[in-house]
Short mmCIF file of C-alpha atoms in Angstrom, two decimals:
data_model
loop_
_atom_site.label_atom_id
_atom_site.label_comp_id
_atom_site.label_asym_id
_atom_site.label_seq_id
_atom_site.Cartn_x
_atom_site.Cartn_y
_atom_site.Cartn_z
CA GLU B 1 16.07 52.30 -20.65
CA TRP B 2 12.82 50.65 -21.84
CA VAL B 3 12.28 47.34 -22.97
CA SER B 4 9.68 45.64 -25.42
CA VAL B 5 7.53 43.18 -23.90
CA ASP B 6 5.45 40.80 -26.73
CA VAL B 7 2.09 40.36 -24.87
CA MET B 8 -0.18 37.70 -27.36
CA VAL B 9 -4.00 38.61 -27.64
CA TYR B 10 -5.90 35.94 -27.22
CA SER B 11 -10.19 35.68 -28.29
CA VAL B 12 -12.70 34.61 -26.77
CA THR B 13 -15.08 34.29 -29.10
CA PHE B 14 -19.21 33.17 -27.42
CA ASP B 15 -21.28 31.66 -29.70
CA VAL B 16 -24.92 32.04 -27.74
CA ARG B 17 -26.60 29.43 -29.81
CA GLN B 18 -29.54 31.37 -30.70
CA GLY B 19 -29.58 33.70 -27.39
CA VAL B 20 -29.14 37.06 -27.66
CA ALA B 21 -25.73 38.14 -28.90
CA THR B 22 -23.00 39.37 -26.39
CA ALA B 23 -19.96 41.01 -27.81
CA GLN B 24 -15.90 38.95 -28.26
CA LEU B 25 -13.39 39.68 -25.46
CA PHE B 26 -9.84 40.25 -26.67
CA VAL B 27 -7.60 39.06 -23.12
CA ALA B 28 -3.58 38.54 -22.50
CA ALA B 29 -2.56 35.41 -20.50
CA ASP B 30 -3.78 35.46 -17.01
CA ASP B 31 -5.89 38.62 -17.31
CA LEU B 32 -9.14 38.26 -15.19
CA LEU B 33 -12.26 37.36 -16.07
CA THR B 34 -16.16 38.72 -16.46
CA LEU B 35 -18.55 36.57 -18.93
CA PRO B 36 -21.76 37.95 -20.27
CA THR B 37 -24.05 36.60 -20.40
CA THR B 38 -27.54 36.87 -22.10
CA THR B 39 -30.61 35.00 -23.13
CA ARG B 40 -33.51 33.70 -25.08
CA SER B 41 -36.84 33.26 -25.17
CA GLY B 42 -38.45 30.10 -23.16
CA TYR B 43 -35.01 29.45 -21.82
CA THR B 44 -32.93 29.22 -18.81
CA PHE B 45 -29.35 30.07 -19.06
CA ASP B 46 -27.48 27.44 -17.84
CA GLY B 47 -23.74 29.07 -18.36
CA TRP B 48 -21.04 28.73 -21.22
CA TYR B 49 -19.58 25.13 -21.92
CA THR B 50 -16.37 24.13 -24.09
CA THR B 51 -19.02 21.90 -26.75
CA PRO B 52 -21.99 22.81 -28.31
CA SER B 53 -23.13 20.01 -26.69
CA ALA B 54 -22.52 21.06 -23.00
CA ALA B 55 -21.87 18.29 -20.36
CA ALA B 56 -23.51 15.68 -22.12
CA GLY B 57 -20.68 15.98 -25.04
CA ASN B 58 -18.30 15.38 -22.33
CA GLY B 59 -17.92 19.52 -22.47
CA LYS B 60 -16.75 21.49 -19.58
CA LEU B 61 -18.45 24.32 -17.68
CA PHE B 62 -16.09 27.30 -18.57
CA ASN B 63 -16.19 29.26 -14.94
CA ASP B 64 -12.67 30.28 -14.87
CA GLU B 65 -11.77 34.33 -13.28
CA ALA B 66 -8.38 34.34 -15.14
CA PHE B 67 -7.42 33.85 -18.91
CA GLY B 68 -5.78 30.34 -18.81
CA ALA B 69 -5.26 29.56 -22.04
CA LYS B 70 -3.22 29.75 -24.90
CA ASP B 71 -4.77 30.28 -27.79
CA ASN B 72 -8.28 31.56 -29.11
CA LEU B 73 -11.25 29.93 -27.42
CA VAL B 74 -14.86 30.06 -28.14
CA LEU B 75 -17.22 28.69 -25.02
CA TYR B 76 -20.81 28.15 -25.79
CA ALA B 77 -24.15 29.13 -24.29
CA ASN B 78 -26.16 26.42 -22.39
CA TRP B 79 -29.45 26.40 -22.37
CA ILE B 80 -32.64 24.61 -20.57
CA ALA B 81 -35.93 25.00 -21.49
CA ASN B 82 -38.37 26.10 -19.16
CA LYS B 83 -41.54 24.74 -17.96
CA TYR B 84 -44.70 26.79 -18.40
CA GLU B 85 -48.57 25.12 -17.67
CA ILE B 86 -51.33 24.96 -20.10
CA VAL B 87 -54.82 26.36 -18.37
CA PHE B 88 -58.63 25.42 -19.15
CA ASP B 89 -61.29 27.30 -19.17
CA ILE B 90 -64.07 25.70 -19.27
CA GLU B 91 -67.97 26.48 -18.91
CA GLU B 92 -70.97 24.02 -17.90
CA GLY B 93 -71.91 21.77 -19.10
CA ILE B 94 -68.79 20.28 -19.96
CA THR B 95 -67.19 17.33 -18.52
CA GLY B 96 -63.96 15.30 -18.21
CA VAL B 97 -61.65 18.66 -17.74
CA VAL B 98 -62.27 20.94 -14.75
CA HIS B 99 -62.40 24.87 -15.25
CA GLY B 100 -59.05 25.72 -14.33
CA ASP B 101 -56.97 22.61 -14.44
CA LYS B 102 -54.11 23.08 -15.80
CA THR B 103 -51.38 20.27 -17.99
CA GLU B 104 -47.12 21.79 -16.83
CA VAL B 105 -45.66 21.72 -20.90
CA THR B 106 -42.36 22.20 -21.40
CA PHE B 107 -40.74 24.70 -23.95
CA ASN B 108 -40.57 24.12 -27.36
CA GLN B 109 -41.64 19.96 -27.08
CA LYS B 110 -45.02 18.14 -28.11
CA PHE B 111 -47.52 17.09 -25.31
CA THR B 112 -50.50 16.78 -24.84
CA LEU B 113 -54.21 17.95 -22.94
CA PRO B 114 -57.03 15.58 -21.49
CA VAL B 115 -59.63 15.59 -23.86
CA PRO B 116 -63.42 16.69 -22.37
CA SER B 117 -66.93 15.48 -24.00
CA SER B 118 -70.34 17.32 -24.25
CA GLU B 119 -73.70 16.25 -25.01
CA GLU B 120 -74.38 19.31 -27.23
CA GLY B 121 -71.71 18.35 -30.28
CA THR B 122 -68.46 16.97 -30.87
CA PHE B 123 -65.36 17.30 -29.71
CA LEU B 124 -62.56 19.12 -31.63
CA GLY B 125 -59.76 20.47 -29.94
CA TRP B 126 -57.99 22.78 -27.82
CA PHE B 127 -58.08 26.39 -29.03
CA SER B 128 -56.82 29.91 -27.56
CA GLY B 129 -59.72 31.79 -27.82
CA PRO B 130 -63.09 30.52 -27.21
CA CYS B 131 -65.24 28.57 -29.78
CA GLY B 132 -62.70 28.26 -32.34
CA SER B 133 -61.19 31.37 -32.62
CA GLY B 134 -57.63 31.77 -32.02
CA TYR B 135 -55.19 29.29 -32.70
CA GLN B 136 -55.34 25.95 -32.18
CA VAL B 137 -53.23 23.70 -29.90
CA ALA B 138 -54.26 20.48 -29.68
CA ASP B 139 -56.51 18.30 -32.46
CA ALA B 140 -59.65 16.38 -31.32
CA ALA B 141 -57.19 13.32 -29.75
CA GLY B 142 -54.95 15.94 -27.28
CA ALA B 143 -52.53 16.27 -28.97
CA SER B 144 -50.50 19.13 -29.49
CA VAL B 145 -50.22 20.91 -33.20
CA LYS B 146 -47.01 22.02 -32.96
CA ASN B 147 -44.45 22.48 -30.51
CA TYR B 148 -45.52 24.79 -27.42
CA ASN B 149 -44.20 27.43 -28.45
CA VAL B 150 -45.31 30.74 -25.81
CA ALA B 151 -43.08 31.70 -23.43
CA GLY B 152 -45.49 31.57 -20.77
CA ASN B 153 -48.91 30.16 -19.32
CA THR B 154 -51.73 29.70 -21.92
CA LEU B 155 -55.79 29.67 -21.39
CA VAL B 156 -56.79 27.66 -23.99
CA TYR B 157 -60.68 26.72 -24.44
CA PRO B 158 -62.28 23.88 -25.44
CA PHE B 159 -64.11 23.79 -29.47
CA PHE B 160 -66.89 21.46 -29.65
CA GLU B 161 -69.55 21.43 -33.20
CA ILE B 162 -72.85 21.16 -32.98
CA GLY B 163 -73.53 20.50 -36.01
CA THR B 164 -72.92 24.06 -38.57
CA LEU B 165 -70.25 22.08 -40.53
CA GLU B 166 -70.38 18.68 -42.17
CA TYR B 167 -66.94 16.57 -43.31
CA VAL B 168 -66.57 15.16 -46.33
CA MET B 169 -63.94 12.65 -46.75
CA GLN B 170 -62.21 13.21 -49.91
CA PRO B 171 -60.18 10.45 -52.11
CA ASP B 172 -56.90 12.20 -50.58
CA GLY B 173 -57.51 11.10 -47.50
CA THR B 174 -58.78 14.61 -45.64
CA TYR B 175 -61.85 16.22 -45.58
CA ALA B 176 -63.30 19.22 -47.25
CA VAL B 177 -66.24 20.83 -45.22
CA LYS B 178 -69.55 21.73 -45.88
CA GLN B 179 -72.65 23.33 -44.57
CA GLY B 180 -74.85 21.47 -42.08
CA PRO B 181 -78.17 21.01 -40.41
CA ASN B 182 -77.01 24.24 -37.94
CA ILE B 183 -74.95 26.43 -39.66
CA LYS B 184 -77.80 29.60 -39.17
CA LYS B 185 -77.65 28.83 -35.68
CA THR B 186 -73.92 29.68 -35.54
CA TYR B 187 -72.48 33.53 -36.24
CA ASP B 188 -69.71 33.00 -36.70
CA VAL B 189 -68.14 29.11 -38.33
CA ILE B 190 -65.13 28.50 -37.66
CA ILE B 191 -62.94 25.93 -39.28
CA PRO B 192 -60.87 23.32 -37.99
CA GLU B 193 -57.46 22.37 -38.97
CA THR B 194 -58.14 18.91 -38.37
CA TYR B 195 -60.83 16.37 -37.60
CA GLU B 196 -60.53 13.58 -35.43
CA GLY B 197 -57.12 14.39 -36.44
CA ILE B 198 -56.96 14.55 -40.57
CA GLN B 199 -56.31 17.80 -41.74
CA VAL B 200 -59.10 20.00 -43.51
CA THR B 201 -58.32 21.42 -46.85
CA ALA B 202 -60.72 22.38 -48.44
CA VAL B 203 -64.69 23.87 -48.52
CA LEU B 204 -66.91 22.26 -50.99
CA GLU B 205 -68.87 24.40 -53.17
CA ASN B 206 -71.83 26.47 -51.64
CA ALA B 207 -70.50 25.50 -48.08
#
């Protein structure tokens, strides 16, 4: 004789919090659990918690081997930001920073880099490519232009102004640029995003 048994099935939903999505589970009471893992660029996965803010919000690390809840369950991924290194490429004649020196940074956090000096020009900031090419990483004070967003180490180059441009303060408190006395000595002219910590927003006519 067949006996009818009602089995309650519950869902386990995974809020990956900007990580790679993972499939929902459907389980019954006392079912064995195999929790998935997920990934997120720039971060290390730290497990599934019962609240979005993990232990900081009195959440509990969920590591039950069997499903013991009596309702649907939502688990939240917790992430630890990775640490990386910014490495300095320094040419001869530049002081204050040694070639190959490194600064440790945390993903998605602001950072400060050292300020080098050179008798040949004024330091305008650190860039991802030589001679001010690529994108600006830090300004003339060494402050990061934005939070660190590279999931790996970064090589940076100092950029010095050698008289190719002149900077003119505008009424709105930003700088405009025009030709400097050494403009003809430079093949490629890079206009920085900032000068002395102030935005450069315009190129003057005939510059």
